[in-house]
Amino acid sequence: MKFEKAFLGVVMAVSLTACGQNETTTQTHKEEKAMTAKDPFADARSITPPEIEKRPVEITQHGITRTDNYAWLRDEEWQDVLRDPSTLDADIKAALDAENEYYAAVTDDLEPVRKALFSEMRGRIKEDDTSVPRKDGDWKYWVKYNEGGEYPIYMRAALDGSNEQILFDGDKERGDSKFFDIGSVNHSPDQNLIAYAVDRLGSEYFAIRVRNMETGEEYEETIESADESGAIWAADSQSFFYVERDDNQRPKRVKLHRLGTDPANDPVIYEEPDDAFFLGVSKSQSGDYIFITSSSQITSEVRFLNADAADLTPTLIAPRDNGTEYYAEHHGDNFFIMTNADGAVDFKIVTAPISAPGRENWSDWLAHKPGSQVVTFTPLNDYLVRMERENALPRIVVSDYDGNSHTVSFDEAAYSLSMSAGYEYDTDEIRFTYESPSTPEQTFDYNMADRTRTLVKTQEVPSGHDPSLYVVERITAKGEGGADIPVTVLRLKTTPTDGSAPALLYGYGSYGYAMPARFSTTVLSLVDRGAVYAIAHIRGGADKGRAWYLDGKLANKKNTFSDFAASGEALIDAGYTSEKKIVIYGGSAGGLLVGATVNLRPDLFGGVIAAVPFVDVINTISDADLPLTPPEWEEWGNPITSAEEYGWIAEYSPYDNIKDTEYPPVMATGGLTDYRVTYWEPAKWIARLREEAKGGPFVMRMNMGAGHGGSAARFERLEETAHLYAFALKVWGYEDAEPVKHN
C-alpha cells in the first residue's frame, strides 16, 4: 500500500554474428515447441488444494450486504502478531501452513529452474561490491559487501585513506535473527557516534542504538518502536530526534532523546492528532534546522526548530489546507518550499522568510509549468538542484540564486536518474546515477561550476552483460478517453515480433509513483530466455505529471486497470506477444492492479503474479483500526462515510469481483508480519478464487518470518524472485528454455 520502497532506453545498433543467428534459430524452435504445450499445470491439477474453512460473516454498509467467508483468517490480535509472530491463532497458522504445502507440491518440479535462476541472478551481482565514498569534512563514508555477505558493511576513513574503520557490519549484527533489516546508519555531526536502526521481525518496528565510532562502545539505552529513518542528530551530537510508531504502526510522535537518559522519559516534540496524517522528521541540507512534516495523501504541513535543540517548541510554517502540499528546505534567511499551492498541479518552488514563513509571505521562485513535475530539490550554498519529470523522463536542473540555470543533458532518449547532494552544504559537486533497461548503472560526480561530469563507477555484471544484444523500445497504448499510455519494452534483438514470444507485463499505478527506467539484473533471466519484458506507465502513477496521477485515483481509479489491460492489448497489436502469453505482475498496490485487471479481462492473460497484493480493498479501507486506512481514504475514497465512494471501491475490489469463469494460473505471496498489506489479504483472495473462479491453479507462498518486502538479505531476496520467475516460466512452458550467452 502506501510508502512503497519500485525501464526505458534506445535501440542499440549492432550486427548479429553467425553464432547469434544460430542461437536464434534454436531458441525460436524451443519457443514454438514450448508454446504448443496444452497445459503446463496438467500434473498439478491432480494435487488437491487445501480446503479453507468457510465461516460466513455478513457485513452491511449503506444498505448493501456482502458475505465474507474468510474474514476469520484475520487474527483478532493482529497487533500482537506484528510484535510476536508466535502468537498467531492456531487455526490460522494451520491454514497458512496448508497453503505453503500446496504451493510446494504444485511447484515441486520447478526446483531445478529456481536453482538455475538464482545462480544466474547471483552471478550478475558483484558480491564484494563497494559504493563510491562520500566526503564529510575530514572523513569519507561508504558501504561495501563481502563475498557471500547478505548485508552491507558501513565504513569510513580519513580523506587520505588512512584510519579505515568498520562502523557497522550487517552480516555480524544479524546474529541468529531469522529476519534482519537495516533501516539507517547515521553518523553524528561531530563524527564521533553512529545511531543505527534495525528491525528483527519484518513488522517495521525499528530499534535504535548508539555506538562510539572509535571505540565500538555502545550506549546502554535502546529506542523501541521507531521509524526506519532512525536518528536525526541535533547539532550538539548528544541528542537526536526520531519518530515513534504507535501500536497500529502509525508514525505518530516526534521525540527527542538525549544520550545517557531513559528513553521512557523522552519528551514529545510533536504528536499528530489525525490518524490520516503520518509524521516524518528531517534535517535541512544546511544542518541548521529540523523539519517535522505531517502529511496525508494530498495535504501536508511543516514545523521547524533550530537544530541546536535549545528550544523544543516547533514553529508552524503554514497550517494545513486540504489539498495543498508543501515541503520545506533552507537557504540563508529563507525557506525554499516545493508546493502545489495556487493550482500548481505539478508543483512550483517558493521562498518564505524564516522570520515570517506563513503562506501570505510566499513568493514564487520557480513558476509552475504544467506537465513538468518538480519531483524533489536540494538547496546548497551556491546552487539549488532539482529533479523534474516530463512525459515519463527525468532531468536534473542546476540553478544559482540569481535565476541562471542549466540542465544536465544525456545522449539517450530514455533512461532513469537519481541524484544525491551528499553530506555537505558548501560544495560545487553533486552525484547522480544514470541507467537504462539495457545499460548498467553509472555513477557520476558533477561539478556545477564548470559543468563537467566524472564517471566514478560503472555497475559490474560479473557473469557478463552485452547491452548490444538488447532492444529497448517505447510504444503507446490507447486508454479510456483517448489517453496515450507509454509502455516500455525490453527484449533481445533476436526475440521475434510475430506474436510468438511470451511477455511479462509489470505495473503499479498508485500514489503518484512513477516507474523508473532502471537496469534490472534479475529480469534479464526472463528476457535472455526469449521473453519480452514490458512496463506500463499507467494512470495513477505520475509518469506524465501530477495530472496523470489524479486521473487514476478516487472516482477515476478504474482508469488504472483499463490502462493496464490496454497496455497488454498494445503489446499484442505490436506483435510482441499474443493472448494467453502475457503474465501480469505487480506488488502491493500493484497487486491490486493485477487482481482487478484479471477480473476485468481473465481471457487476455496467461498468468498472474501478485506479490503481497492489496486485494481486499473494500474491507481494508472500511476498517479505520488498520494502520494505513485513514490516510488511504484520500487515495481510494472513504467507504465508511460515503455511499458513493463505497460504490467506487466495491466495483473494482479484486476480492469482491471474482467471476464464475476461466481464470489463468495465479501466484500470490504474503508476509506474516506485513502491516502495509496484512497477510490475510492474499490468503483470503486465493481461497475465494478457488471457491468462485474456474481454471487456475491458485497458489500462495506465505513468508512466515518476514513483512512487506520479504527478506532484506540480498541473496535471500533473489531466492524469492526465483520463485516468481519460475512460476512465469511454467505458465509459458519455458522451464527448459536456455538463456542467451553473453561474451
XYZ file of C-alpha atoms in Angstrom:
743
model
C 0.000 0.000 0.000
C 1.400 3.414 0.884
C 5.081 4.363 1.111
C 6.399 1.812 -1.079
C 10.151 1.378 -1.203
C 9.540 0.229 -7.052
C 12.632 0.932 -17.741
C 13.378 2.993 -20.688
C 16.127 3.280 -23.330
C 17.048 3.388 -27.014
C 17.791 0.793 -29.633
C 21.484 -0.026 -29.705
C 22.699 -0.839 -33.218
C 24.977 -3.830 -33.708
C 25.125 -6.590 -36.300
C 24.303 -10.189 -35.430
C 27.078 -12.744 -35.611
C 26.589 -16.107 -37.280
C 26.680 -17.635 -33.823
C 23.897 -15.323 -32.725
C 21.778 -16.305 -35.716
C 22.211 -19.999 -34.925
C 21.232 -19.357 -31.321
C 18.159 -17.516 -32.579
C 17.035 -20.448 -34.704
C 17.465 -22.850 -31.800
C 15.706 -20.552 -29.375
C 12.780 -19.929 -31.735
C 12.337 -23.670 -32.190
C 12.244 -24.099 -28.411
C 9.698 -21.320 -28.093
C 7.420 -22.794 -30.750
C 7.654 -26.224 -29.153
C 7.053 -24.837 -25.696
C 4.019 -22.808 -26.631
C 2.281 -25.795 -28.214
C 2.056 -27.348 -24.737
C -1.636 -27.516 -23.868
C -1.468 -27.210 -20.110
C 1.799 -26.757 -18.205
C -0.106 -27.317 -14.946
C -1.766 -30.577 -16.022
C 0.083 -32.624 -13.406
C -0.544 -30.000 -10.727
C -4.283 -30.305 -11.192
C -4.191 -33.789 -9.714
C -2.996 -32.292 -6.418
C -5.851 -31.462 -4.073
C -5.705 -27.863 -2.841
C -6.337 -27.089 0.821
C -9.953 -26.635 1.850
C -10.008 -23.381 3.761
C -12.995 -23.480 6.083
C -15.832 -21.075 5.392
C -17.086 -19.113 8.371
C -19.576 -16.694 6.799
C -19.757 -13.159 8.141
C -22.338 -10.717 6.838
C -21.257 -7.092 6.535
C -23.747 -4.317 5.785
C -22.724 -0.850 4.622
C -25.006 1.774 3.116
C -27.817 -0.756 2.932
C -25.726 -3.224 0.964
C -24.897 -6.616 2.495
C -21.956 -8.742 1.440
C -20.810 -12.096 2.789
C -17.184 -12.734 3.676
C -16.496 -16.447 4.137
C -12.861 -15.966 5.080
C -12.869 -12.990 7.454
C -11.768 -15.355 10.216
C -8.277 -15.539 8.673
C -7.616 -12.140 10.230
C -6.225 -12.724 13.704
C -8.188 -10.663 16.214
C -4.916 -9.839 17.941
C -3.045 -8.911 14.769
C -1.133 -6.129 16.520
C 0.394 -8.728 18.820
C 1.354 -10.866 15.822
C 3.331 -7.945 14.394
C 5.483 -7.884 17.527
C 5.483 -11.628 18.219
C 4.538 -13.916 15.291
C 4.368 -16.921 17.626
C 1.056 -15.581 18.977
C -0.723 -16.286 15.663
C -4.020 -18.165 16.141
C -3.508 -21.917 15.700
C -6.317 -22.358 13.134
C -4.976 -19.513 11.026
C -1.443 -20.868 11.194
C -2.698 -24.270 10.085
C -4.445 -22.694 7.090
C -1.329 -20.744 6.069
C 0.874 -23.796 6.522
C -1.502 -25.797 4.332
C -1.262 -23.142 1.620
C 2.531 -23.281 1.741
C 2.458 -27.066 1.495
C 0.148 -26.907 -1.516
C 2.348 -24.317 -3.220
C 5.381 -26.546 -2.640
C 3.587 -29.555 -4.114
C 2.299 -27.687 -7.186
C 5.706 -26.167 -7.958
C 7.959 -29.004 -6.805
C 9.054 -29.665 -10.388
C 10.363 -26.087 -10.620
C 13.144 -26.557 -8.068
C 15.832 -27.086 -10.770
C 14.559 -23.989 -12.606
C 14.614 -21.923 -9.414
C 18.162 -23.010 -8.700
C 19.218 -22.086 -12.236
C 17.528 -18.682 -11.991
C 19.080 -17.993 -8.602
C 22.522 -18.949 -9.892
C 22.151 -16.658 -12.899
C 20.868 -13.707 -10.885
C 23.549 -14.115 -8.255
C 26.165 -14.359 -10.990
C 25.192 -10.878 -12.174
C 25.898 -9.366 -8.762
C 29.375 -8.238 -7.813
C 29.436 -9.858 -4.403
C 32.340 -7.849 -2.973
C 30.895 -4.569 -4.214
C 31.746 -1.126 -2.813
C 29.916 2.172 -3.121
C 31.726 5.377 -4.069
C 32.736 7.198 -0.846
C 31.036 10.461 0.134
C 33.036 13.260 1.757
C 32.025 14.825 5.067
C 34.635 17.191 6.419
C 37.872 15.294 7.106
C 36.236 11.894 6.578
C 34.730 9.843 3.789
C 31.957 7.279 4.210
C 30.871 4.300 2.111
C 29.305 0.855 2.253
C 30.693 -2.415 0.983
C 29.702 -6.071 0.761
C 31.843 -9.089 1.471
C 31.961 -12.071 -0.850
C 28.935 -14.147 0.115
C 27.682 -11.470 2.502
C 23.974 -10.724 2.713
C 24.144 -7.262 4.268
C 26.087 -4.020 3.793
C 29.078 -3.079 5.911
C 29.263 0.625 6.764
C 32.778 2.078 6.539
C 34.727 5.283 6.939
C 38.297 6.505 6.550
C 40.249 9.736 6.587
C 40.280 11.546 3.254
C 43.793 10.271 2.539
C 42.578 6.684 3.058
C 44.177 6.196 6.458
C 42.414 5.108 9.650
C 39.892 2.891 7.863
C 37.164 1.722 10.238
C 34.218 -0.657 10.158
C 31.312 1.202 11.691
C 28.554 -1.382 11.344
C 28.852 -4.880 9.884
C 25.393 -6.005 8.829
C 26.339 -9.673 8.478
C 27.708 -9.838 12.020
C 24.950 -7.721 13.509
C 22.254 -10.060 12.181
C 23.357 -12.789 14.548
C 20.842 -15.633 14.633
C 17.838 -13.467 13.718
C 15.666 -15.169 11.109
C 14.758 -11.740 9.738
C 17.023 -8.699 9.795
C 16.699 -5.291 8.152
C 18.859 -2.194 8.496
C 16.742 0.945 8.414
C 19.517 3.524 8.714
C 23.029 4.139 9.991
C 23.534 7.862 10.664
C 26.688 9.492 11.992
C 26.648 12.445 14.359
C 27.702 15.960 13.262
C 30.945 15.717 15.266
C 31.573 12.337 13.565
C 32.183 10.519 16.831
C 28.990 8.435 17.051
C 26.649 6.412 14.878
C 22.991 5.685 15.527
C 21.632 2.619 13.790
C 18.060 1.379 13.400
C 17.299 -2.312 12.826
C 14.189 -4.492 12.538
C 14.363 -8.173 13.522
C 10.740 -9.169 12.833
C 9.774 -7.683 9.469
C 6.999 -5.641 11.098
C 8.971 -2.398 10.569
C 9.213 -1.551 14.228
C 12.839 -0.429 14.302
C 15.080 -0.299 17.375
C 17.682 2.497 17.601
C 21.013 2.104 19.357
C 24.084 4.359 19.515
C 27.746 3.376 19.196
C 31.080 5.207 19.540
C 32.838 5.005 16.174
C 36.365 4.956 17.567
C 35.949 2.518 20.449
C 32.909 0.481 19.376
C 31.400 1.047 22.814
C 27.593 1.105 22.867
C 25.300 3.270 24.931
C 23.003 1.304 27.212
C 19.663 2.633 26.003
C 17.553 1.217 23.162
C 14.791 3.198 21.472
C 11.968 0.812 20.555
C 9.116 1.188 18.029
C 10.948 3.759 15.943
C 10.598 4.589 12.283
C 13.169 3.236 9.807
C 14.709 6.720 9.346
C 16.198 6.257 12.800
C 18.065 9.103 14.475
C 18.146 12.640 13.090
C 21.013 14.156 15.015
C 20.796 17.521 16.715
C 23.734 19.878 16.285
C 25.196 19.025 19.698
C 25.826 15.366 18.691
C 24.486 14.355 22.105
C 20.806 14.189 21.240
C 18.654 13.191 18.313
C 15.103 13.340 17.048
C 13.161 10.268 15.988
C 9.655 9.201 15.008
C 7.828 6.780 17.283
C 5.214 4.405 15.826
C 2.130 3.526 17.845
C 0.567 0.081 18.322
C -1.231 0.460 14.988
C 2.096 1.087 13.220
C 1.334 4.750 12.629
C 4.196 7.247 12.902
C 2.503 9.457 15.486
C 5.095 11.178 17.654
C 8.372 13.001 17.128
C 10.552 12.689 20.219
C 13.968 13.879 21.347
C 16.414 11.518 23.015
C 19.412 12.768 24.987
C 22.210 10.225 25.291
C 22.531 8.558 28.661
C 18.903 9.114 29.653
C 15.977 6.704 29.936
C 14.025 6.630 26.629
C 10.813 6.335 28.664
C 11.338 9.975 29.622
C 11.991 11.277 26.104
C 9.950 14.461 25.560
C 7.353 14.538 22.799
C 8.183 17.376 20.430
C 5.050 16.949 18.344
C 2.216 14.410 18.321
C -0.054 14.120 15.290
C -3.723 14.056 16.356
C -5.160 12.992 12.984
C -4.804 9.311 12.040
C -4.872 10.293 8.362
C -1.571 12.162 8.753
C 1.810 10.486 9.195
C 4.908 12.157 10.611
C 8.436 12.431 9.292
C 11.465 14.261 10.667
C 14.471 15.522 8.700
C 17.362 17.961 8.870
C 17.989 20.714 6.353
C 20.921 20.270 3.978
C 22.495 23.281 5.693
C 22.328 21.453 9.019
C 20.690 24.455 10.699
C 17.083 23.329 11.013
C 14.982 20.302 11.903
C 11.763 19.878 9.930
C 8.748 17.928 11.188
C 6.487 17.124 8.258
C 2.942 15.926 8.799
C 1.350 14.616 5.619
C -1.633 12.765 4.268
C -2.071 11.674 0.659
C -2.993 15.178 -0.523
C -2.178 17.573 2.302
C 0.890 18.459 4.346
C 2.206 20.947 6.839
C 5.695 21.570 8.209
C 7.043 22.670 11.570
C 10.629 23.660 12.248
C 13.041 24.259 15.087
C 16.715 25.039 15.351
C 18.995 22.023 15.082
C 20.745 23.012 18.322
C 17.650 21.706 20.163
C 17.855 24.560 22.653
C 14.177 25.405 22.138
C 11.995 22.340 21.695
C 8.854 24.215 20.692
C 8.401 23.780 16.924
C 7.113 26.648 14.800
C 4.466 26.016 12.162
C 5.293 27.345 8.687
C 1.717 27.313 7.353
C -1.370 25.478 8.647
C -2.681 22.518 6.683
C -5.067 23.385 3.909
C -6.921 20.425 2.437
C -5.426 19.517 -0.935
C -2.307 21.665 -0.516
C 1.086 20.006 -0.134
C 4.328 21.735 0.737
C 7.822 20.586 1.707
C 10.488 22.872 3.142
C 14.247 23.323 2.888
C 16.599 26.101 3.989
C 18.971 28.611 2.422
C 20.211 31.832 4.019
C 17.405 33.854 5.555
C 14.697 31.944 3.700
C 12.926 28.657 3.489
C 12.615 27.249 -0.012
C 9.336 25.398 -0.357
C 8.103 22.963 -3.014
C 4.328 23.196 -3.215
C 1.223 22.641 -5.316
C -0.441 25.724 -3.822
C -2.409 28.105 -6.054
C -3.234 25.437 -8.610
C 0.384 24.391 -9.257
C -0.620 20.802 -10.036
C 2.936 19.787 -10.998
C 4.462 21.842 -8.163
C 6.474 25.017 -8.036
C 9.131 26.390 -5.675
C 8.510 29.414 -3.485
C 10.547 31.254 -0.869
C 9.448 32.493 2.544
C 11.387 34.465 5.184
C 12.279 32.353 8.200
C 11.100 35.158 10.464
C 7.594 35.135 8.912
C 7.158 31.948 6.852
C 3.362 31.989 6.588
C 1.695 31.409 3.258
C 0.867 35.091 2.878
C 4.621 35.705 2.540
C 5.330 33.018 -0.058
C 6.930 34.328 -3.224
C 7.346 32.317 -6.425
C 10.949 31.393 -7.140
C 10.265 28.746 -9.803
C 6.944 29.129 -11.571
C 4.613 26.225 -12.193
C 4.926 24.576 -15.603
C 2.020 22.229 -16.373
C 3.164 18.746 -17.403
C 6.655 19.270 -15.991
C 6.617 17.962 -12.437
C 9.096 19.139 -9.826
C 9.910 15.860 -8.074
C 12.488 16.922 -5.490
C 15.043 19.670 -4.822
C 18.070 20.429 -2.667
C 19.419 23.902 -1.833
C 23.200 24.136 -1.490
C 25.275 27.150 -0.550
C 25.653 28.433 -4.124
C 23.200 26.306 -6.090
C 19.733 24.835 -5.987
C 19.450 21.456 -7.705
C 16.114 19.970 -8.665
C 14.789 16.842 -10.338
C 11.950 17.222 -12.815
C 9.907 14.691 -14.780
C 8.096 15.202 -18.062
C 6.491 12.567 -20.299
C 7.935 9.735 -18.178
C 11.501 11.088 -18.462
C 13.521 12.672 -15.630
C 16.015 15.516 -15.820
C 18.331 17.390 -13.449
C 18.317 21.182 -13.428
C 21.001 23.252 -11.666
C 20.280 26.896 -10.767
C 22.124 29.636 -8.967
C 20.210 32.039 -6.757
C 20.247 34.773 -9.405
C 17.947 32.768 -11.643
C 20.523 31.292 -14.026
C 20.053 27.599 -14.718
C 21.210 24.745 -16.892
C 20.066 21.171 -17.487
C 22.355 18.187 -17.126
C 21.939 16.568 -20.553
C 22.042 12.939 -21.657
C 22.505 11.270 -25.019
C 19.896 8.533 -24.739
C 16.262 9.281 -25.310
C 15.079 7.263 -22.321
C 16.729 6.460 -19.014
C 16.483 6.559 -15.230
C 18.129 9.143 -12.998
C 18.655 9.639 -9.312
C 20.630 12.350 -7.572
C 22.192 12.987 -4.180
C 23.816 16.054 -2.673
C 25.701 14.031 -0.071
C 26.592 15.304 3.381
C 27.981 18.755 2.634
C 26.274 22.093 2.034
C 29.052 24.335 0.724
C 30.001 22.297 -2.323
C 30.132 22.606 -6.091
C 29.556 18.902 -6.603
C 26.523 16.641 -6.730
C 26.327 12.974 -7.559
C 23.873 11.315 -9.888
C 23.306 7.830 -11.229
C 22.200 7.010 -14.748
C 20.908 3.741 -16.201
C 18.505 2.243 -18.727
C 16.970 -1.227 -19.015
C 19.889 -2.379 -21.146
C 22.603 -0.171 -19.603
C 24.017 -0.923 -16.133
C 24.047 1.872 -13.590
C 26.719 4.538 -13.966
C 27.648 6.895 -11.118
C 28.865 10.406 -11.936
C 30.197 13.286 -9.884
C 29.037 16.520 -11.486
C 30.803 19.855 -10.969
C 28.131 22.527 -11.153
C 30.645 25.360 -11.571
C 32.423 24.116 -14.685
C 29.624 21.745 -15.766
C 31.848 18.701 -16.052
C 30.917 15.158 -15.097
C 33.280 12.461 -13.938
C 32.367 8.806 -14.202
C 33.323 7.333 -10.820
C 31.722 3.889 -11.068
C 30.026 1.563 -13.534
C 27.931 -1.305 -12.251
C 29.736 -4.571 -12.872
C 27.964 -7.700 -14.082
C 30.499 -10.442 -13.259
C 28.839 -13.139 -15.351
C 28.876 -10.852 -18.365
C 26.454 -8.423 -19.957
C 26.368 -7.278 -23.568
C 23.993 -4.294 -23.986
C 24.140 -4.671 -27.763
C 22.076 -7.859 -27.549
C 19.001 -5.907 -26.445
C 16.422 -3.541 -27.840
C 14.623 -1.024 -25.638
C 11.528 0.437 -27.229
C 8.581 2.644 -26.357
C 5.087 2.005 -27.666
C 1.827 3.770 -26.868
C -1.411 2.150 -25.757
C -4.759 3.885 -26.040
C -6.639 4.229 -22.776
C -10.194 5.245 -21.958
C -10.879 8.775 -23.136
C -8.067 8.577 -25.671
C -5.225 8.744 -23.129
C -1.795 7.864 -24.533
C -0.220 5.320 -22.188
C 3.558 4.849 -22.524
C 4.698 1.232 -22.463
C 8.399 0.435 -22.226
C 9.624 -2.793 -23.794
C 12.887 -4.674 -23.271
C 13.718 -7.712 -25.395
C 16.564 -9.481 -27.066
C 17.166 -8.325 -30.621
C 16.709 -11.951 -31.598
C 13.278 -12.220 -29.969
C 10.736 -12.195 -32.799
C 7.895 -9.682 -33.007
C 5.484 -12.045 -34.726
C 3.377 -12.680 -31.628
C 5.133 -15.921 -30.704
C 7.078 -14.637 -27.685
C 5.696 -14.631 -24.140
C 5.649 -11.413 -22.130
C 5.869 -10.275 -18.522
C 3.859 -7.066 -18.106
C 4.647 -5.104 -14.950
C 2.728 -2.203 -13.459
C 1.917 -0.281 -10.296
C -0.247 2.785 -10.931
C -0.937 4.247 -7.479
C 0.112 7.036 -5.101
C 1.663 9.078 -7.902
C 4.689 6.777 -8.059
C 6.437 6.877 -11.431
C 8.030 3.729 -12.840
C 11.751 4.438 -13.385
C 13.662 3.120 -16.395
C 16.138 1.104 -14.364
C 18.571 -1.625 -15.233
C 17.465 -4.879 -13.586
C 19.880 -7.776 -13.310
C 17.058 -10.108 -12.298
C 14.620 -9.597 -15.167
C 17.383 -10.456 -17.633
C 16.859 -14.108 -16.709
C 13.457 -13.929 -18.412
C 14.495 -11.689 -21.284
C 17.542 -13.853 -22.030
C 15.182 -16.820 -22.433
C 13.223 -15.048 -25.154
C 10.535 -13.331 -23.112
C 9.500 -9.726 -23.612
C 9.564 -7.524 -20.515
C 7.207 -4.553 -20.523
C 6.343 -1.793 -18.072
C 3.040 0.042 -18.340
C 3.242 3.703 -17.266
C -0.442 3.828 -16.396
C -2.611 6.471 -14.805
C -2.465 6.513 -11.042
C 1.294 6.922 -11.299
C 2.930 10.276 -12.063
C 4.931 9.224 -15.121
C 3.365 12.023 -17.169
C 2.999 14.538 -14.365
C 0.741 15.030 -11.391
C -2.412 15.182 -13.518
C -1.636 11.633 -14.688
C -1.844 10.570 -11.056
C -5.067 12.465 -10.362
C -6.702 10.812 -13.360
C -6.111 7.380 -11.791
C -7.396 7.731 -8.234
C -10.684 8.034 -6.342
C -13.581 8.088 -8.841
C -11.078 7.687 -11.692
C -9.367 4.600 -10.266
C -10.807 2.288 -12.903
C -8.631 4.096 -15.468
C -5.623 2.390 -13.864
C -6.977 -1.073 -14.591
C -8.299 -0.378 -18.076
C -4.951 1.265 -18.924
C -3.161 -1.913 -17.871
C -5.425 -4.110 -19.980
C -4.944 -1.707 -22.891
C -1.178 -1.998 -22.426
C -1.455 -5.767 -22.794
C -3.509 -5.353 -25.952
C -0.962 -2.876 -27.316
C 1.795 -5.450 -26.848
C -0.285 -7.928 -28.827
C -1.109 -5.411 -31.575
C 2.596 -4.582 -31.935
C 3.474 -8.258 -32.380
C 5.428 -8.647 -29.172
C 3.157 -11.396 -27.845
C -0.332 -12.908 -28.069
C -3.341 -13.550 -25.876
C -2.716 -16.023 -23.051
C 1.045 -15.478 -23.365
C 1.145 -12.461 -21.056
C 1.898 -12.912 -17.360
C 0.948 -9.779 -15.427
C 2.999 -8.903 -12.364
C 2.518 -6.354 -9.614
C 3.205 -5.972 -5.915
C 1.345 -4.269 -3.056
C -0.907 -1.708 -4.785
C 0.420 -3.318 -7.968
C -1.189 -6.496 -6.619
C -4.487 -4.618 -6.611
C -3.699 -3.696 -10.215
C -3.226 -7.269 -11.416
C -6.111 -8.568 -9.294
C -8.560 -6.002 -10.652
C -7.292 -6.324 -14.209
C -7.578 -10.107 -14.332
C -11.167 -9.743 -13.099
C -11.693 -7.263 -15.909
C -10.081 -9.408 -18.611
C -9.477 -13.006 -17.473
C -9.423 -14.025 -21.152
C -6.440 -11.827 -22.022
C -3.715 -13.145 -19.744
C -1.855 -16.410 -19.317
C -0.873 -15.949 -15.682
C -0.858 -13.591 -12.696
C 1.884 -12.902 -10.153
C 0.617 -10.835 -7.216
C 3.271 -10.027 -4.612
C 1.873 -9.014 -1.183
C -1.268 -7.906 -3.048
C -3.684 -5.290 -1.746
C -6.813 -7.111 -2.907
C -9.335 -6.990 -0.049
C -9.909 -3.311 -0.674
C -13.463 -2.732 0.494
C -12.889 -4.486 3.835
C -9.484 -2.911 4.479
C -10.499 0.642 3.621
C -13.630 0.202 5.749
C -11.531 -0.656 8.826
C -10.247 2.512 10.480
C -8.211 0.500 13.000
C -5.810 -0.855 10.390
C -2.509 1.036 10.217
C -2.815 2.628 6.807
C -6.563 3.001 6.370
C -7.195 6.624 7.455
C -4.563 8.149 5.135
C -5.735 5.837 2.343
C -9.182 7.432 2.142
C -7.677 10.251 0.092
C -6.335 7.717 -2.418
C -9.350 5.395 -2.760
C -12.281 7.123 -1.089
C -13.965 6.623 2.269
C -16.477 3.751 2.105
C -17.447 4.271 5.746
C -18.933 7.741 5.352
C -19.832 7.883 1.674
C -22.160 5.549 -0.207
C -20.843 6.909 -3.491
C -17.233 6.196 -2.554
C -18.233 2.762 -1.279
C -19.597 2.172 -4.757
C -16.333 3.183 -6.438
C -14.350 0.637 -4.465
C -16.939 -2.135 -4.458
C -16.985 -2.009 -8.247
C -13.296 -2.993 -8.611
C -12.146 -4.573 -5.317
C -10.470 -7.800 -6.552
C -11.668 -9.937 -3.651
C -15.279 -8.947 -4.277
C -15.430 -9.148 -8.073
C -14.196 -12.631 -8.956
C -16.093 -14.033 -11.936
C -17.503 -17.505 -12.433
C -15.345 -18.061 -15.495
C -11.978 -19.426 -16.567
C -9.033 -17.694 -14.901
C -5.340 -18.127 -15.643
C -2.950 -19.568 -13.031
C -2.389 -17.171 -10.136
C 0.516 -16.995 -7.687
C 0.282 -14.723 -4.641
C 2.800 -14.036 -1.903
C 2.400 -12.620 1.583
C 4.321 -11.791 4.739
C 3.041 -12.688 8.187
C 4.372 -9.503 9.830
C 3.373 -7.207 6.980
C 1.460 -4.218 8.346
C 1.169 -2.487 4.960
C -0.744 -5.273 3.240
C -1.763 -7.634 6.001
C -1.170 -11.353 5.489
C -4.885 -12.205 5.393
C -5.480 -10.271 2.156
C -3.677 -12.702 -0.187
C -4.829 -15.650 1.952
C -8.488 -14.699 1.643
C -8.167 -13.865 -2.062
C -6.619 -17.193 -3.034
C -9.236 -19.096 -1.029
C -12.038 -17.181 -2.731
C -10.539 -17.636 -6.194
C -10.694 -21.391 -5.640
C -14.271 -21.080 -4.435
C -15.672 -18.863 -7.199
C -13.434 -18.947 -10.289
C -12.627 -21.739 -12.703
C -9.199 -22.634 -14.033
C -6.107 -21.798 -12.058
C -4.357 -23.314 -10.197
C -4.391 -20.641 -7.494
C -1.423 -20.823 -5.136
C 0.044 -18.731 -2.334
C 3.504 -18.627 -0.799
C 3.357 -17.053 2.649
C 6.618 -15.943 4.280
C 6.075 -16.780 7.936
C 9.131 -14.809 9.005
C 9.036 -11.515 7.097
C 6.915 -8.473 6.300
C 6.007 -6.391 3.272
C 9.289 -6.501 1.396
C 10.117 -10.129 2.118
C 13.665 -10.840 3.154
C 16.019 -7.875 3.452
C 19.065 -10.069 2.758
C 20.268 -9.639 -0.810
C 20.629 -13.322 -1.770
C 17.511 -14.380 0.104
C 15.643 -11.766 -1.961
C 16.982 -13.416 -5.103
C 15.590 -16.760 -3.957
C 12.176 -15.141 -3.547
C 12.416 -13.623 -7.025
C 13.411 -17.003 -8.451
C 10.110 -18.427 -7.182
C 8.152 -15.722 -9.020
C 10.061 -16.037 -12.275
C 9.964 -19.844 -12.248
C 6.186 -19.631 -11.982
C 6.111 -17.364 -15.062
C 8.336 -19.769 -16.990
C 5.986 -22.621 -16.084
C 2.988 -20.646 -17.322
C 4.773 -20.147 -20.639
C 6.069 -23.717 -20.839
C 9.595 -22.293 -20.853
C 11.054 -24.298 -17.987
C 13.612 -25.874 -20.331
C 14.484 -22.715 -22.250
C 18.192 -21.856 -22.185
C 19.318 -18.234 -21.755
C 21.297 -16.485 -24.454
C 25.072 -16.480 -23.890
C 26.924 -13.256 -23.127
C 30.513 -12.699 -24.155
